[in-house]
PDB file of C-alpha atoms in Angstrom:
ATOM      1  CA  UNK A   1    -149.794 -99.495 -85.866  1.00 96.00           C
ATOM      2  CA  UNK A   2    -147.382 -99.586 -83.271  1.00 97.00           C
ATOM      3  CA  UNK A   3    -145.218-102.032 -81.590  1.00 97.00           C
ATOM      4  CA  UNK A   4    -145.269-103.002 -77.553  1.00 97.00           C
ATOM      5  CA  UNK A   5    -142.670-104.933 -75.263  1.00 96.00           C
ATOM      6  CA  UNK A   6    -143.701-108.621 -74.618  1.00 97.00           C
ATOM      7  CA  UNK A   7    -143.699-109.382 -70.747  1.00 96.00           C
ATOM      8  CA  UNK A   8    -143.726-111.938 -68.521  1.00 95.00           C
ATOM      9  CA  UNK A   9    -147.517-111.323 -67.892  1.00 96.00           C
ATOM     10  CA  UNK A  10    -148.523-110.695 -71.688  1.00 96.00           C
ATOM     11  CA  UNK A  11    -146.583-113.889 -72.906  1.00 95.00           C
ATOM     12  CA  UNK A  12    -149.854-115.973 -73.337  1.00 96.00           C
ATOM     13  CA  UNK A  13    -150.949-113.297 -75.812  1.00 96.00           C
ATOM     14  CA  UNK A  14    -147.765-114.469 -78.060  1.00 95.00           C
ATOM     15  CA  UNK A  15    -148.619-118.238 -77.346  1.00 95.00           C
ATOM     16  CA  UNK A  16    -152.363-117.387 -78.972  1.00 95.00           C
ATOM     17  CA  UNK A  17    -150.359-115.232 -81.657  1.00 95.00           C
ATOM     18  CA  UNK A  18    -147.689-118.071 -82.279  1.00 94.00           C
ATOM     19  CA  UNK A  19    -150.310-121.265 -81.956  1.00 95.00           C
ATOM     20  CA  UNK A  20    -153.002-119.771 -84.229  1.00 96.00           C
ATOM     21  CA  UNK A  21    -150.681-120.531 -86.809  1.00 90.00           C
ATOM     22  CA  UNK A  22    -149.949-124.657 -86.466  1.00 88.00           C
ATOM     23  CA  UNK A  23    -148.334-124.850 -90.075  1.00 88.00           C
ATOM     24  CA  UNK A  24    -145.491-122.458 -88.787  1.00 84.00           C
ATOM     25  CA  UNK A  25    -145.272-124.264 -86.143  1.00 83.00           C
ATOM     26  CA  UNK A  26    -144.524-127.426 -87.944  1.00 82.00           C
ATOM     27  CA  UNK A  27    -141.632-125.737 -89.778  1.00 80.00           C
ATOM     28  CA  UNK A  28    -140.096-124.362 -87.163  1.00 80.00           C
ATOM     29  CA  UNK A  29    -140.729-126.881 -84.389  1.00 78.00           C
ATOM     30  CA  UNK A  30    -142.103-130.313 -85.707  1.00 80.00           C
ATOM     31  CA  UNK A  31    -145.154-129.803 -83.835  1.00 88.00           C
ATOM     32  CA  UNK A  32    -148.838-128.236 -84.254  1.00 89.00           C
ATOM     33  CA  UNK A  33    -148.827-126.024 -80.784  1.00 90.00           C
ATOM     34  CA  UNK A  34    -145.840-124.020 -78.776  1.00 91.00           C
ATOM     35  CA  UNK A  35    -145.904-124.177 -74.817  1.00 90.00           C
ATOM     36  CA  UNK A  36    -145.960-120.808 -72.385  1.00 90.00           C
ATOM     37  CA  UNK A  37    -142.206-122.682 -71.764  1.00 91.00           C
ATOM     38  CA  UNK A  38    -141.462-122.177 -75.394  1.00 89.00           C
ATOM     39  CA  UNK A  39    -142.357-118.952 -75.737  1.00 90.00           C
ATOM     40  CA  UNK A  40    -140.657-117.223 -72.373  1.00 92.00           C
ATOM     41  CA  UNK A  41    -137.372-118.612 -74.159  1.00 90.00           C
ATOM     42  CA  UNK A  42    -138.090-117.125 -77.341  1.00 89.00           C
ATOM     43  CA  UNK A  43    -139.657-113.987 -76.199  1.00 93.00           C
ATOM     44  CA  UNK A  44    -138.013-113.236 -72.582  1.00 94.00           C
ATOM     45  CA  UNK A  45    -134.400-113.470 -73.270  1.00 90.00           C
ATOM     46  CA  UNK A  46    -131.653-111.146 -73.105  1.00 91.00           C
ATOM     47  CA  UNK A  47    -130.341-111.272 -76.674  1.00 90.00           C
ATOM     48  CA  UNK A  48    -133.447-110.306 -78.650  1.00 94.00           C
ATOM     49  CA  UNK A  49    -136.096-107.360 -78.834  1.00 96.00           C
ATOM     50  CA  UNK A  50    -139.480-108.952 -78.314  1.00 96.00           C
ATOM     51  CA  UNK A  51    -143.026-107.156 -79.066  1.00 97.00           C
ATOM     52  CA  UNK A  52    -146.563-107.435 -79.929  1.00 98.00           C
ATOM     53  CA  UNK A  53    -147.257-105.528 -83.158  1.00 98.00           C
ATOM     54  CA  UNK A  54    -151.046-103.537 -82.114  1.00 98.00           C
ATOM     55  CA  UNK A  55    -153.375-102.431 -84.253  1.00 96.00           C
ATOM     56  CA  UNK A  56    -154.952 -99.260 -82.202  1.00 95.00           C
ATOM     57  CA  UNK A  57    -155.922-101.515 -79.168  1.00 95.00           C
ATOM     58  CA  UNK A  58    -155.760-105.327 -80.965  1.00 97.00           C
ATOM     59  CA  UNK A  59    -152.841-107.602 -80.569  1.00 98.00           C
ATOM     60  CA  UNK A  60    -152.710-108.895 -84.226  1.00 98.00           C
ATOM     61  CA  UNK A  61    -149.161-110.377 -84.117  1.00 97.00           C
ATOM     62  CA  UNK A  62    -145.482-111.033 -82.559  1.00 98.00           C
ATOM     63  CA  UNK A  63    -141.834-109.320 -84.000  1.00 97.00           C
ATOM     64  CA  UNK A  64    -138.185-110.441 -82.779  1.00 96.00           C
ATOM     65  CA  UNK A  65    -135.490-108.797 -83.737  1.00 96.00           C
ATOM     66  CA  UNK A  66    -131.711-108.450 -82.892  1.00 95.00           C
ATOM     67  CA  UNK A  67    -130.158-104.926 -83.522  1.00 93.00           C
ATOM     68  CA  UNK A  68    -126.786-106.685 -84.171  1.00 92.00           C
ATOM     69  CA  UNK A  69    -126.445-110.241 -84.753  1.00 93.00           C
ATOM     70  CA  UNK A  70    -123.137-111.143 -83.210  1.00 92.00           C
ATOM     71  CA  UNK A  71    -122.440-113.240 -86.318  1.00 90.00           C
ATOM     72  CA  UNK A  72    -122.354-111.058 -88.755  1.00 93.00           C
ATOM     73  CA  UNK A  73    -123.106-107.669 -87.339  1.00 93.00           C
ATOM     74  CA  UNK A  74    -126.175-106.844 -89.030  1.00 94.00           C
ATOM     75  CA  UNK A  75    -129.272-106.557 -87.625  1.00 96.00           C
ATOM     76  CA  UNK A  76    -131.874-109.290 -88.298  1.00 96.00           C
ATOM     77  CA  UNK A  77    -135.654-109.582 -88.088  1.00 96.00           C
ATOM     78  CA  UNK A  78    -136.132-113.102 -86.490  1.00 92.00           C
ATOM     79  CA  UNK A  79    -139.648-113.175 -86.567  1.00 94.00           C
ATOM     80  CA  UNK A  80    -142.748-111.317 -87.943  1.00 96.00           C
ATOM     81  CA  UNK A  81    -145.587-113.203 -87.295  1.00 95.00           C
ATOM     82  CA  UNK A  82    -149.300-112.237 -87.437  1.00 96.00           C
ATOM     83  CA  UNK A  83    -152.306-114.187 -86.125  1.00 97.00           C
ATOM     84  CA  UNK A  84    -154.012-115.958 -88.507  1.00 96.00           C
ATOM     85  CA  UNK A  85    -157.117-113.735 -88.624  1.00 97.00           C
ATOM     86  CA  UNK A  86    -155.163-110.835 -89.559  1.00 97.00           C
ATOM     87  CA  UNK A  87    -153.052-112.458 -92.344  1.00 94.00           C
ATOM     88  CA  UNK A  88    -153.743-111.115 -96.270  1.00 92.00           C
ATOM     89  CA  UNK A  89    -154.920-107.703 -95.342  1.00 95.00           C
ATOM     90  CA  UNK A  90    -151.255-106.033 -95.465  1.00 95.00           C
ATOM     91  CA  UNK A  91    -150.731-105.892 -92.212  1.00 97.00           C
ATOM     92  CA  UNK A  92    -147.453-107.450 -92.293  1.00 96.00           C
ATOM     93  CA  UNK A  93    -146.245-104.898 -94.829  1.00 96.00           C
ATOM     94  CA  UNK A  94    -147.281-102.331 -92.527  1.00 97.00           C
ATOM     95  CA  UNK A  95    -145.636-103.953 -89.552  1.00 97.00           C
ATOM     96  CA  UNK A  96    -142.412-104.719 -91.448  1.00 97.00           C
ATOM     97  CA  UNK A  97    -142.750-100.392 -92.276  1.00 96.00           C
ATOM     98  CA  UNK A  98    -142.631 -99.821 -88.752  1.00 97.00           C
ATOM     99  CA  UNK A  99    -139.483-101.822 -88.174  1.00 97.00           C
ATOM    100  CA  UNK A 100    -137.865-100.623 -91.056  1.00 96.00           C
ATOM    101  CA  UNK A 101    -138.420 -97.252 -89.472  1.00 95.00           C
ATOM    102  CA  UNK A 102    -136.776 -97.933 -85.817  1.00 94.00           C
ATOM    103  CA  UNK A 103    -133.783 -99.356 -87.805  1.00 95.00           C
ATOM    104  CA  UNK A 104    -133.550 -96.152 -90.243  1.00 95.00           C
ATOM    105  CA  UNK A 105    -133.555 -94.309 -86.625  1.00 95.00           C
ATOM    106  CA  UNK A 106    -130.692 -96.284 -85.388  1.00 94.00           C
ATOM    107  CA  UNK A 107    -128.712 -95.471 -88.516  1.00 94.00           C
ATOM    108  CA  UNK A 108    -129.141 -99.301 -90.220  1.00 94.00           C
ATOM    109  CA  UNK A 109    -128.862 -99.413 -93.890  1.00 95.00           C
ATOM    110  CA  UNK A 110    -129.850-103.189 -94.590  1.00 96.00           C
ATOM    111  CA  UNK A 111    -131.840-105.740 -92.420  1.00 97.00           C
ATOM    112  CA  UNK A 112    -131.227-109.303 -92.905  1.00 97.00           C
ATOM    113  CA  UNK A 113    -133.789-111.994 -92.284  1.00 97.00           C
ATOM    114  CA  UNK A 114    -134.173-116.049 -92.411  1.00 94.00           C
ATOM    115  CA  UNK A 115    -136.856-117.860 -93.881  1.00 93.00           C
ATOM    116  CA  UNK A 116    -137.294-121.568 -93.491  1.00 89.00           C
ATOM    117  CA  UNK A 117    -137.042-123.353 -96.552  1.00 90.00           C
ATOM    118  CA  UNK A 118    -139.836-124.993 -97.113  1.00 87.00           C
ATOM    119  CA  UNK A 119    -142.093-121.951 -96.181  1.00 89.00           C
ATOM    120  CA  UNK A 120    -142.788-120.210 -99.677  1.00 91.00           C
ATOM    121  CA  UNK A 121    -145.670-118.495 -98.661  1.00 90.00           C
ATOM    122  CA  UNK A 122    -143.267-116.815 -96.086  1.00 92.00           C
ATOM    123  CA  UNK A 123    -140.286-116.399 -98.941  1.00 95.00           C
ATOM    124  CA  UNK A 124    -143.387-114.808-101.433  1.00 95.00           C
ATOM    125  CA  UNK A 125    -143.932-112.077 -98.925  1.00 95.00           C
ATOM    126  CA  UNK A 126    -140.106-111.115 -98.117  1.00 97.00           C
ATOM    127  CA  UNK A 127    -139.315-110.725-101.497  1.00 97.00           C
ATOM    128  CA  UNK A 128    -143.149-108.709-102.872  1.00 96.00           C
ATOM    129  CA  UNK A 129    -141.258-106.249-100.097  1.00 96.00           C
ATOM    130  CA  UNK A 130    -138.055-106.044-101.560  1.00 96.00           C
ATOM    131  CA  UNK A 131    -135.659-108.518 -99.183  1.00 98.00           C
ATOM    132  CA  UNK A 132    -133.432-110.076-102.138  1.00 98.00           C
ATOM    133  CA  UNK A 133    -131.893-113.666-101.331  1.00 97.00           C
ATOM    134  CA  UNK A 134    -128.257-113.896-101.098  1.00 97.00           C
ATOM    135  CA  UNK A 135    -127.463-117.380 -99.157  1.00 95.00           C
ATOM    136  CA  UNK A 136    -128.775-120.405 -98.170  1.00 94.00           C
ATOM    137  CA  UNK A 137    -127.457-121.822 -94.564  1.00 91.00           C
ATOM    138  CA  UNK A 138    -128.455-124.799 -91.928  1.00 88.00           C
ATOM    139  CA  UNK A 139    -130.306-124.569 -88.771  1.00 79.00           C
ATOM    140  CA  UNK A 140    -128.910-126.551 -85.632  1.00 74.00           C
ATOM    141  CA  UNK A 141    -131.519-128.663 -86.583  1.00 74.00           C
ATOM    142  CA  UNK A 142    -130.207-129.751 -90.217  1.00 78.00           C
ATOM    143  CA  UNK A 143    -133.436-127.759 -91.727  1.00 81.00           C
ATOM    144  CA  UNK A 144    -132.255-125.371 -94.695  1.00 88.00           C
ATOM    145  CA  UNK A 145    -132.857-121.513 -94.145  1.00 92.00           C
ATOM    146  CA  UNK A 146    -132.738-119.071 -96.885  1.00 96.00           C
ATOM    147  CA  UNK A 147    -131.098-116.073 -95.617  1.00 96.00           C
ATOM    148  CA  UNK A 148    -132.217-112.362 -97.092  1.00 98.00           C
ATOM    149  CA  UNK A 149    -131.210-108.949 -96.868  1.00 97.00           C
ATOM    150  CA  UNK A 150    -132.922-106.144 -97.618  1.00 98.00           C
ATOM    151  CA  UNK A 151    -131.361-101.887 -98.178  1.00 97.00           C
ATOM    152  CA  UNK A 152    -133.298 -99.751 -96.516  1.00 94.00           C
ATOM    153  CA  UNK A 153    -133.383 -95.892 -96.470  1.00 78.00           C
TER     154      UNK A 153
END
């Protein structure tokens, strides 16, 4: 498993990644489906690292990730998202592995992540991998985000 860049020309690969899973969607967005216009703002901007996570050859999902949030200093994991078909097969695990590696290379002891509140399938898997909660915050959007953190090495 490895990770590569999302570009301007592979961005509707993340909008089949990010739209085969509509019940995200709703919690993060209020709606079923994400545009190509949604996802060159989430994907193509300066502040955040943006890349399909590959299977050999297969695009199976999407991670985002800041190496320092200017908040707070830490890095966080905005997003690790797979497509539906590859969910429950451990895939994310192995994804999150490969993250937690290119921090441990960039000398990181602890990763931080946010998980929308009302997604517990989401909060289920952060914590079977370790992340303990330590905070609970507000989106711009009023929605409450449980914030986790996670020592690695």
């Amino acid at each position: 498993m490895h990770f590569e860049e999302v570009t301007k020309e592979t961005l509707f690969i993340a909008l089949e990644m990010i739209n085969s899973n509509p019940e995200y969607n709703i919690f993060e967005n209020g709606k079923e489906a994400r545009t190509l216009a949604d996802m060159e703002e989430e994907f193509l901007n300066p502040n955040s690292n943006s890349a399909f996570i590959k299977l050999d050859d297969t695009y199976i999902g999407v991670i985002d990730y800041l190496i320092e949030n200017p908040k707070d200093q830490y890095p966080w994991l905005g997003l690790l998202l797979l497509h539906v078909d590859y969910q429950g097969y451990g895939f994310g695990a192995q994804a999150f592995a490969v993250y937690e590696n290119e921090m441990l290379k960039r000398g990181m002891k602890c990763v931080r992540i946010g998980v929308l509140k009302e997604n517990t399938k989401a909060q289920r898997f952060w914590e079977s991998i370790g992340f303990i909660y330590y905070n609970t915050a507000t989106s711009q959007n009023g929605t409450g985000i449980l914030c986790y953190e996670k020592q690695i090495g």
